mmCIF file of C-alpha atoms and ligand atoms in Angstrom:
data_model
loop_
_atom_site.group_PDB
_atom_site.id
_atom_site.type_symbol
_atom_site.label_atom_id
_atom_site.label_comp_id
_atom_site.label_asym_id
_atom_site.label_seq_id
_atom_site.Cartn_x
_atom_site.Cartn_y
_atom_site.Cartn_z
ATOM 1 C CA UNK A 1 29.132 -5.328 -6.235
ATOM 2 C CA UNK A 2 25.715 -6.905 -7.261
ATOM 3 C CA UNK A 3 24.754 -6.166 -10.725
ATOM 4 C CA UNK A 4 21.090 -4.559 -11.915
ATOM 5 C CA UNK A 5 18.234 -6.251 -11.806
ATOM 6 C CA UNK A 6 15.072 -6.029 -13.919
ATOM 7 C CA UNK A 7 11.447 -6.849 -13.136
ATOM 8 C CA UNK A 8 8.844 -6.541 -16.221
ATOM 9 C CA UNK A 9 5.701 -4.907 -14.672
ATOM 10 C CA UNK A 10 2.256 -5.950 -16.261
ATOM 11 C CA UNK A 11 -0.349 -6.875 -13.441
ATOM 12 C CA UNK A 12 -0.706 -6.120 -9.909
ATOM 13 C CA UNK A 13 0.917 -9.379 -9.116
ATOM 14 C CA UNK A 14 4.160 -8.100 -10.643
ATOM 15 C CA UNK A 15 3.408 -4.865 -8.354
ATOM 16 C CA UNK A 16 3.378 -7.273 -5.087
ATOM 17 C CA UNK A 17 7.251 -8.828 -7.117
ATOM 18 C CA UNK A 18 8.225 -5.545 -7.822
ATOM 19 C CA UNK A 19 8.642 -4.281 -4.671
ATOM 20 C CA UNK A 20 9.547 -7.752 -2.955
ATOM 21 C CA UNK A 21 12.255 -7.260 -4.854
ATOM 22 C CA UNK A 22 13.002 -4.202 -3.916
ATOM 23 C CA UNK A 23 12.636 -5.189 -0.141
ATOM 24 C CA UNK A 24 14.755 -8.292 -0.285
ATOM 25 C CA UNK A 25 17.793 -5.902 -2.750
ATOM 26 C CA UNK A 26 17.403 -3.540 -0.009
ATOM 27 C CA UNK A 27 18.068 -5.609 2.986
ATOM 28 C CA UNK A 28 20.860 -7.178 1.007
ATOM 29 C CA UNK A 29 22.524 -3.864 0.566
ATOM 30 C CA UNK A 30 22.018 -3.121 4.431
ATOM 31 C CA UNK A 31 19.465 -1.060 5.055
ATOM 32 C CA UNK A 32 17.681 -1.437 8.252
ATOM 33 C CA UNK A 33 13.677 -3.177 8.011
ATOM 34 C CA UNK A 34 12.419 0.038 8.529
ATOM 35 C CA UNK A 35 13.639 2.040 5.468
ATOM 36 C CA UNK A 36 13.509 -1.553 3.369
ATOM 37 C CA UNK A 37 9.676 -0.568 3.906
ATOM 38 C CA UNK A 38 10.095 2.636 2.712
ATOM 39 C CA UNK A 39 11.256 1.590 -0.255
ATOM 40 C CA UNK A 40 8.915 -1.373 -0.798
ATOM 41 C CA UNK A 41 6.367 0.909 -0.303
ATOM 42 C CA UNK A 42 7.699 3.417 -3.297
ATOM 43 C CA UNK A 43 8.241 0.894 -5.615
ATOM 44 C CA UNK A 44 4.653 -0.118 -4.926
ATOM 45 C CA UNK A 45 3.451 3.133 -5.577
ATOM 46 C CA UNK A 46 5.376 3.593 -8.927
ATOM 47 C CA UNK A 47 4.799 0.032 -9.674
ATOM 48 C CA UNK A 48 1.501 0.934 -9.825
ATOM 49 C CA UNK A 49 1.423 3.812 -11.733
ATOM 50 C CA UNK A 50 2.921 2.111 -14.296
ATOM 51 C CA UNK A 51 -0.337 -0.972 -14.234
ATOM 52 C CA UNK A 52 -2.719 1.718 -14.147
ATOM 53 C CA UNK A 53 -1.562 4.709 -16.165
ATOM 54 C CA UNK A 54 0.472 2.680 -18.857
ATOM 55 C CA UNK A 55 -0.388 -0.631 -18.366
ATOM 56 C CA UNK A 56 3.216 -2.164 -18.744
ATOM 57 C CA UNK A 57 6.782 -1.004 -18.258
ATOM 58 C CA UNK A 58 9.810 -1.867 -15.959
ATOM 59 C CA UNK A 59 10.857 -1.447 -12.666
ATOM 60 C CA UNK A 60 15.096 -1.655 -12.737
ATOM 61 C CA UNK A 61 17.338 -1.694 -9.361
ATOM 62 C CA UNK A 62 20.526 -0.147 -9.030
ATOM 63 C CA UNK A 63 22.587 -0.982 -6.141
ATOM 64 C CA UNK A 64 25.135 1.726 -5.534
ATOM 65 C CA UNK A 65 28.620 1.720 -3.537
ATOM 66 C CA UNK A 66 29.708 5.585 -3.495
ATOM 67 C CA UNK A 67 32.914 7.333 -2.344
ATOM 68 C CA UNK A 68 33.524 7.207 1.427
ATOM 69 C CA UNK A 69 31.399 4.169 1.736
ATOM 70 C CA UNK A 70 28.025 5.330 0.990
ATOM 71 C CA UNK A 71 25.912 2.687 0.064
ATOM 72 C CA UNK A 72 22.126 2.763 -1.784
ATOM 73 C CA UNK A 73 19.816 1.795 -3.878
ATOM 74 C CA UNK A 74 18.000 3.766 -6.990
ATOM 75 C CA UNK A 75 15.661 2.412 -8.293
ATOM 76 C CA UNK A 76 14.016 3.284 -12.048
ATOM 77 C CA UNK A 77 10.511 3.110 -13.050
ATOM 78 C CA UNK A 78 9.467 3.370 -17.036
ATOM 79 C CA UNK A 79 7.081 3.273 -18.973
ATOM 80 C CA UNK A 80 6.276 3.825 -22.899
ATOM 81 C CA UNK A 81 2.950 4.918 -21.924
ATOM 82 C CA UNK A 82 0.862 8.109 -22.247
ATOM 83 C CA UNK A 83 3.107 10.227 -20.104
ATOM 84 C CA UNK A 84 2.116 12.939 -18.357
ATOM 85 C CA UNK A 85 0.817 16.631 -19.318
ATOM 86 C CA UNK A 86 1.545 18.327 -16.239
ATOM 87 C CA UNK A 87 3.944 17.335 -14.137
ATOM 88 C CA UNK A 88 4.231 19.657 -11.342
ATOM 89 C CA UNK A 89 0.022 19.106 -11.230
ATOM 90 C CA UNK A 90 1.161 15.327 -11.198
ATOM 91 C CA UNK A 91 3.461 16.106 -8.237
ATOM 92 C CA UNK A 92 1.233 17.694 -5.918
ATOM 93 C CA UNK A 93 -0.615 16.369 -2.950
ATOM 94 C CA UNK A 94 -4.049 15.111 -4.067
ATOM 95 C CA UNK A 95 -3.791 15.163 -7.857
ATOM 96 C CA UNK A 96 -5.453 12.065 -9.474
ATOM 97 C CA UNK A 97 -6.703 12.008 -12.753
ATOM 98 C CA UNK A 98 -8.198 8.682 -11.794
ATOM 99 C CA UNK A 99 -10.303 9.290 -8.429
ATOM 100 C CA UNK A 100 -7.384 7.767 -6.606
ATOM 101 C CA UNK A 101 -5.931 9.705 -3.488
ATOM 102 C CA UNK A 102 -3.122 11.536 -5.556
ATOM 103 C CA UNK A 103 -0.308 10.941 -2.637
ATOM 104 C CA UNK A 104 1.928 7.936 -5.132
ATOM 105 C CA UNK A 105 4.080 10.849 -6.669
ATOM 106 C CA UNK A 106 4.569 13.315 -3.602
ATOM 107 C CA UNK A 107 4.361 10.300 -1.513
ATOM 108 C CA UNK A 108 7.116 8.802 -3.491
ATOM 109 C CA UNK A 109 9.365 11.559 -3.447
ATOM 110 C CA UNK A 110 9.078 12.044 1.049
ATOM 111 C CA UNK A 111 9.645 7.966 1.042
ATOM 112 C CA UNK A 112 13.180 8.190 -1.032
ATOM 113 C CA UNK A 113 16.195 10.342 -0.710
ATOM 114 C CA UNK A 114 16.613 11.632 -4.163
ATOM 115 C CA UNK A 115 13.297 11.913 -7.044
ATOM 116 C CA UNK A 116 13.111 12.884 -10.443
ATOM 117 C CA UNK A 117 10.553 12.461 -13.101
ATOM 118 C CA UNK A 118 11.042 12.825 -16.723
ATOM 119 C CA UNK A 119 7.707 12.187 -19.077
ATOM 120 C CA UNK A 120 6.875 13.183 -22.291
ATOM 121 C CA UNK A 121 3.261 13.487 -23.639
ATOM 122 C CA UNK A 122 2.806 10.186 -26.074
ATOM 123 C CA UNK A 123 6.610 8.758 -25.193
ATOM 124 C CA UNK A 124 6.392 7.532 -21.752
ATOM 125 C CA UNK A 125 7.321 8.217 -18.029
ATOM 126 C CA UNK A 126 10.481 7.579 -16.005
ATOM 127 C CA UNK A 127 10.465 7.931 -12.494
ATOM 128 C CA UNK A 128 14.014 7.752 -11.041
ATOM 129 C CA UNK A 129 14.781 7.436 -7.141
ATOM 130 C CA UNK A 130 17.245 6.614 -4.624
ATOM 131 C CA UNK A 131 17.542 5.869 -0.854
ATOM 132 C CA UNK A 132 21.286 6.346 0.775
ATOM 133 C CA UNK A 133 21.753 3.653 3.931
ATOM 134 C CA UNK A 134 21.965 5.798 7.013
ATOM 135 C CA UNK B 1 -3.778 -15.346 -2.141
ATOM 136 C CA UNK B 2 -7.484 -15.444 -0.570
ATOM 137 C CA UNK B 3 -8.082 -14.060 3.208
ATOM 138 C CA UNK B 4 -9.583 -16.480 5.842
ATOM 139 C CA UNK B 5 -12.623 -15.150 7.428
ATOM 140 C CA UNK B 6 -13.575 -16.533 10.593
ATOM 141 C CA UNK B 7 -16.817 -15.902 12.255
ATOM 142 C CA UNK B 8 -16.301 -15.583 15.957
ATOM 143 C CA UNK B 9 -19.936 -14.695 17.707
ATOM 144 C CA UNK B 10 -21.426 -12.056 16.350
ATOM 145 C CA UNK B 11 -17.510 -10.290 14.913
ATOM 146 C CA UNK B 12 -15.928 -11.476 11.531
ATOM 147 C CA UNK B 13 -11.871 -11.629 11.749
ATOM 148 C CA UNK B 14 -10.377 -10.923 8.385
ATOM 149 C CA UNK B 15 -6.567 -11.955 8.900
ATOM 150 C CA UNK B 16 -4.072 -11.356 6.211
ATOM 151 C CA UNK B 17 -1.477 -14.101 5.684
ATOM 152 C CA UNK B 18 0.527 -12.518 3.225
ATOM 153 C CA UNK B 19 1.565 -9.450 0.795
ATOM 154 C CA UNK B 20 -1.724 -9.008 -1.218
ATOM 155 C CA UNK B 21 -2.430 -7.825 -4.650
ATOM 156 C CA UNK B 22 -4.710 -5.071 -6.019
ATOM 157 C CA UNK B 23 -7.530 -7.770 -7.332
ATOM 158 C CA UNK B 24 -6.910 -9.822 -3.623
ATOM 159 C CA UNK B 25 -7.599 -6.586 -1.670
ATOM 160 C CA UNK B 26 -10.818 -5.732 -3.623
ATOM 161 C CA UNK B 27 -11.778 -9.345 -3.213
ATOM 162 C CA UNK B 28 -11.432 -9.046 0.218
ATOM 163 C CA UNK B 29 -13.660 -5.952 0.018
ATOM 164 C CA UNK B 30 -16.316 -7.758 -1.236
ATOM 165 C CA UNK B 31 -16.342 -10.793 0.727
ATOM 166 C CA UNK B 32 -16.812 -8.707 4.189
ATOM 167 C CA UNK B 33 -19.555 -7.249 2.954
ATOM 168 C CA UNK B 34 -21.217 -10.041 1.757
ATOM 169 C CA UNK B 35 -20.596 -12.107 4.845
ATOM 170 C CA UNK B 36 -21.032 -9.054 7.077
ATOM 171 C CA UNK B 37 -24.679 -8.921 5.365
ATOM 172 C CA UNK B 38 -24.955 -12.748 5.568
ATOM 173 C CA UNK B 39 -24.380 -13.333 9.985
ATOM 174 C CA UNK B 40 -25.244 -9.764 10.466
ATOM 175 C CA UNK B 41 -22.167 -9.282 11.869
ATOM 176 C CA UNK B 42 -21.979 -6.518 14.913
ATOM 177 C CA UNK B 43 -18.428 -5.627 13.903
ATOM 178 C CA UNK B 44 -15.106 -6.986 11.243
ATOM 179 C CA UNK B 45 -12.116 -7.503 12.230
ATOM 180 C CA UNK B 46 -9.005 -7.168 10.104
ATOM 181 C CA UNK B 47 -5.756 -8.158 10.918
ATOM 182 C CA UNK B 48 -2.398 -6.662 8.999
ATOM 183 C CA UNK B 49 -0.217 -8.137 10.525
ATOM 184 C CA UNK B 50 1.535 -10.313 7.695
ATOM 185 C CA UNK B 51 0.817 -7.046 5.226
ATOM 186 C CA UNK B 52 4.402 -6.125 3.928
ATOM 187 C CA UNK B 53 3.360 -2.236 2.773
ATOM 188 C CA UNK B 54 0.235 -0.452 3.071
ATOM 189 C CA UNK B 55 0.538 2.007 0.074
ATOM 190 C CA UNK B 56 -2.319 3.829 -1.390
ATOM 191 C CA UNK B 57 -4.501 1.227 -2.694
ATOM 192 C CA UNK B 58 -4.106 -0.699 -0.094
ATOM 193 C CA UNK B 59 -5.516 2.386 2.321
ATOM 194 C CA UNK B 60 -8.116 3.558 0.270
ATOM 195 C CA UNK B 61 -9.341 -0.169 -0.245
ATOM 196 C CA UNK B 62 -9.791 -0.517 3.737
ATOM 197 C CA UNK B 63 -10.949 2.714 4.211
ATOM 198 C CA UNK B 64 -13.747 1.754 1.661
ATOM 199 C CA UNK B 65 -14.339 -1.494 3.861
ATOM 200 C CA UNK B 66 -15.069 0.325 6.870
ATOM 201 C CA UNK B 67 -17.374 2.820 5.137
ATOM 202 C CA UNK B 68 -19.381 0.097 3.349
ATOM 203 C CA UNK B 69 -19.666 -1.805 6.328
ATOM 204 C CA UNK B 70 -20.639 1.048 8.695
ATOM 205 C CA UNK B 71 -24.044 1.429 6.227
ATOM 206 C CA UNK B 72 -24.897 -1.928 7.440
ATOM 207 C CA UNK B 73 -24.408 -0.665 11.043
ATOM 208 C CA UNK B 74 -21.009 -2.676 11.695
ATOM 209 C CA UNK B 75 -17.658 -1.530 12.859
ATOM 210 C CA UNK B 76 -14.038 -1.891 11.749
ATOM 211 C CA UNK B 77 -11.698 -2.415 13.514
ATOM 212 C CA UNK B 78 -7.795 -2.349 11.768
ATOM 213 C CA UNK B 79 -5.603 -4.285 14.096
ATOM 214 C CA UNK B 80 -1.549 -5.211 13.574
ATOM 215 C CA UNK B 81 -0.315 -2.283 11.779
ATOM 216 C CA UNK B 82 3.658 -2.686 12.201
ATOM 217 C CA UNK B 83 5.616 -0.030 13.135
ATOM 218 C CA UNK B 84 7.673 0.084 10.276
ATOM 219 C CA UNK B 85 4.550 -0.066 8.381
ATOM 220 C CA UNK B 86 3.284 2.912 9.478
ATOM 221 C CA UNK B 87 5.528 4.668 9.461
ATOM 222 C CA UNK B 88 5.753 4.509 5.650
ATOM 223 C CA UNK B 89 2.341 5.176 5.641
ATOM 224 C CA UNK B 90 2.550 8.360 7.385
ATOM 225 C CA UNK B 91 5.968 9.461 5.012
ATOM 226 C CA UNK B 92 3.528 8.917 2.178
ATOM 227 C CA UNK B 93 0.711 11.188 3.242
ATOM 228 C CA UNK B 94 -1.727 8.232 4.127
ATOM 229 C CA UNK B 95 -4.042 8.061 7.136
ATOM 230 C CA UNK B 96 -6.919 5.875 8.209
ATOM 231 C CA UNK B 97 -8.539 8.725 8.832
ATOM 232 C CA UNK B 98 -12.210 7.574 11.154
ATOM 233 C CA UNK B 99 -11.089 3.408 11.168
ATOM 234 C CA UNK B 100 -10.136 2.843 14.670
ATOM 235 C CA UNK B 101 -7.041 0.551 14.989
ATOM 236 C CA UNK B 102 -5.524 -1.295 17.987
ATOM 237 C CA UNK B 103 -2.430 -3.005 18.504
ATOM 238 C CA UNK B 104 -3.625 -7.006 18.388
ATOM 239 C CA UNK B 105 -6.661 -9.047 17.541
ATOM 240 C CA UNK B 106 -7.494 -8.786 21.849
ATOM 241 C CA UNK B 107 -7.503 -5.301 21.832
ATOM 242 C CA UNK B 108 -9.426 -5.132 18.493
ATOM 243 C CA UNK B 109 -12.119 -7.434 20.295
ATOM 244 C CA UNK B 110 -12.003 -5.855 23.193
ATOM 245 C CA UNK B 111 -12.969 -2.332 21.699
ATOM 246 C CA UNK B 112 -15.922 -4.188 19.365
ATOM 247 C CA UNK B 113 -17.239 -5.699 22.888
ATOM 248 C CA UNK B 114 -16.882 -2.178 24.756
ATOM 249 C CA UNK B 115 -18.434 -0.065 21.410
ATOM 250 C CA UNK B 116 -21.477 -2.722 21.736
ATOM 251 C CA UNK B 117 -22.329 -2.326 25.410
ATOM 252 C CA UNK B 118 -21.876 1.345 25.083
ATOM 253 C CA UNK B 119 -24.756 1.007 22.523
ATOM 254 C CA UNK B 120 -26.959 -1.039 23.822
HETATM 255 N N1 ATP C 201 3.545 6.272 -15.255
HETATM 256 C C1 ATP C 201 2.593 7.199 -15.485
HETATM 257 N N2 ATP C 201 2.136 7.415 -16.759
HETATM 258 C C2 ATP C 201 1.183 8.340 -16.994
HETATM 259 N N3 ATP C 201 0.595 9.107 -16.038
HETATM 260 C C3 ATP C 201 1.007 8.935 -14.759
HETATM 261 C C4 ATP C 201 2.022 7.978 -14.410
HETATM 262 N N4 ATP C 201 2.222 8.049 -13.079
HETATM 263 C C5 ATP C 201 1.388 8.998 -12.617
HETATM 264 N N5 ATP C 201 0.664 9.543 -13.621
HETATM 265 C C6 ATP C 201 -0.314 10.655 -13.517
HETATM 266 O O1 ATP C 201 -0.018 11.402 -12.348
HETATM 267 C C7 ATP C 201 -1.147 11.423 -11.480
HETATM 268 C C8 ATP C 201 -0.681 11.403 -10.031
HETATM 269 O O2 ATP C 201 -0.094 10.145 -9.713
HETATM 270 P P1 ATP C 201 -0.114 9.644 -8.217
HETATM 271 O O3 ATP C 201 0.513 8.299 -8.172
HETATM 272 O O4 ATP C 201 0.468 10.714 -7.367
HETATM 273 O O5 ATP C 201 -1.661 9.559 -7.859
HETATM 274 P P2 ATP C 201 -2.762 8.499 -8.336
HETATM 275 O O6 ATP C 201 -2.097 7.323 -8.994
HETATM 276 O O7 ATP C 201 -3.762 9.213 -9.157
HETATM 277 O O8 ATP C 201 -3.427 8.057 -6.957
HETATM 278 P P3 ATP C 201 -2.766 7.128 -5.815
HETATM 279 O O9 ATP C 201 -1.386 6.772 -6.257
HETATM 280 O O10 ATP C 201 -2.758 7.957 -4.572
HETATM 281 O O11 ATP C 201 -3.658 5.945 -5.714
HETATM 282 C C9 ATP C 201 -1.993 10.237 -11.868
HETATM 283 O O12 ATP C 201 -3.358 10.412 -11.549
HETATM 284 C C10 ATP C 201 -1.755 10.169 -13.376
HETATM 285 O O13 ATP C 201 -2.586 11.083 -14.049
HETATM 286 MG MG1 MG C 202 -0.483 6.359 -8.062
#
């Protein structure tokens, strides 16, 4: 069906883009307003994390159409930034290595259906998710 | 995208029009306090109506609000959060912890008013 889409992420006005984006990609697809929050609101948090931790990456959106009719939407954050020394630290509730509340990550992964993180210290971060309609 | 701030008696309505960025929110922070020094404002306002997500930042940056504002002896008052909205919020571990909320700008006045006679 639709094709991927790619939003450059530099500022905290391409955060606000980012996950309009998302919204509008996600309402497309069919997801109710409700969950099209959800995942506005994890693509703001990962968004984000990109601005602050690596100052630029991209945020990429996958609409999928699986067997049986399942329908859904992952969506790939990355960065070639500092990456991340501990990732299960990184994960937990409450871990910020920048006095913020620590909840983007383990927030991230309760918003979305499916989570997984791949960094490497000096190479970057990529943050992959995915939300199945209901 | 700047936040109107109208000055009704002695309360200060903040009301969101539209997503906001990172630099608008913390522009917003310091505007309240300014103008909640300036009128010596009994309470703030802030509607969220229009707010598309309330992530992280966003939380933190209004829970900041109300705790600057309460050392000038003010209350906040978080008004319009929509359903959908919060219910994000509480998937991603945020709450509002002490910042009383109410469902519309009337009720939001209407606890300022009652908070004030209860003090006085
Ligand atoms: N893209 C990234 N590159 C490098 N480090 C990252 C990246 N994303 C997250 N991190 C690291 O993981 C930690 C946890 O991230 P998380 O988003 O959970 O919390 P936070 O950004 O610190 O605070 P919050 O998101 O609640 O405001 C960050 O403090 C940072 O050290
Ligand atoms: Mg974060």
């Amino acid at each position: 069906m639709s094709a991927e889409t790619q939003i450059l992420v530099m500022s905290d006005r391409d955060v606000v883009a980012a996950r309009q984006q998302g919204r509008a990609l996600a309402l497309e697809a069919g997801f109710s307003a409700s969950e099209a929050t959800l995942i506005a609101t994890a693509i703001s948090e990962l968004a984000r994390n990109i601005v602050s931790y690596a100052h630029q990456g991209t945020v990429t959106f996958k609409p999928l159409n699986g067997h049986g009719g399942a329908v859904g939407l992952t969506i790939v954050a990355a960065d070639s930034g500092p990456g991340i020394r501990d990732v299960s630290q990184a994960l937990r509730d409450g871990y910020s290595s920048s006095g913020g509340l620590g909840l983007g990550l383990p927030g991230v992964k309760r918003l979305m259906d499916e989570f997984e993180i791949a960094s490497r210290l000096g190479s970057g971060t990529t943050v992959t998710v995915t939300k199945w309609r209901t | 995208m700047q936040v109107p701030i109208l000055k009704q008696g002695d309360v200060l309505i903040a009301t969101i029009q539209a997503a906001l960025s990172d630099a608008d929110l913390l522009e917003l922070r310091s505007a309240l306090v300014q103008q909640v020094v300036r009128f010596r404002s009994a309470g703030v306002i802030v509607d969220v109506t229009a707010m598309d997500v309330m992530d992280s930042f966003a939380s933190r940056t209004l829970l900041e609000i109300s705790h600057m504002i309460r050392l000038r002896g003010a209350d906040t008052v978080i008004v319009g959060i929509q359903p959908e909205v919060a219910f994000a919020m509480v998937q991603l571990g945020l709450t509002l912890e002490d910042i009383p909320t109410a469902l519309d700008l009337e009720e939001g006045l209407a606890y300022l008013q009652h908070r004030s006679r209860t003090i006085n």
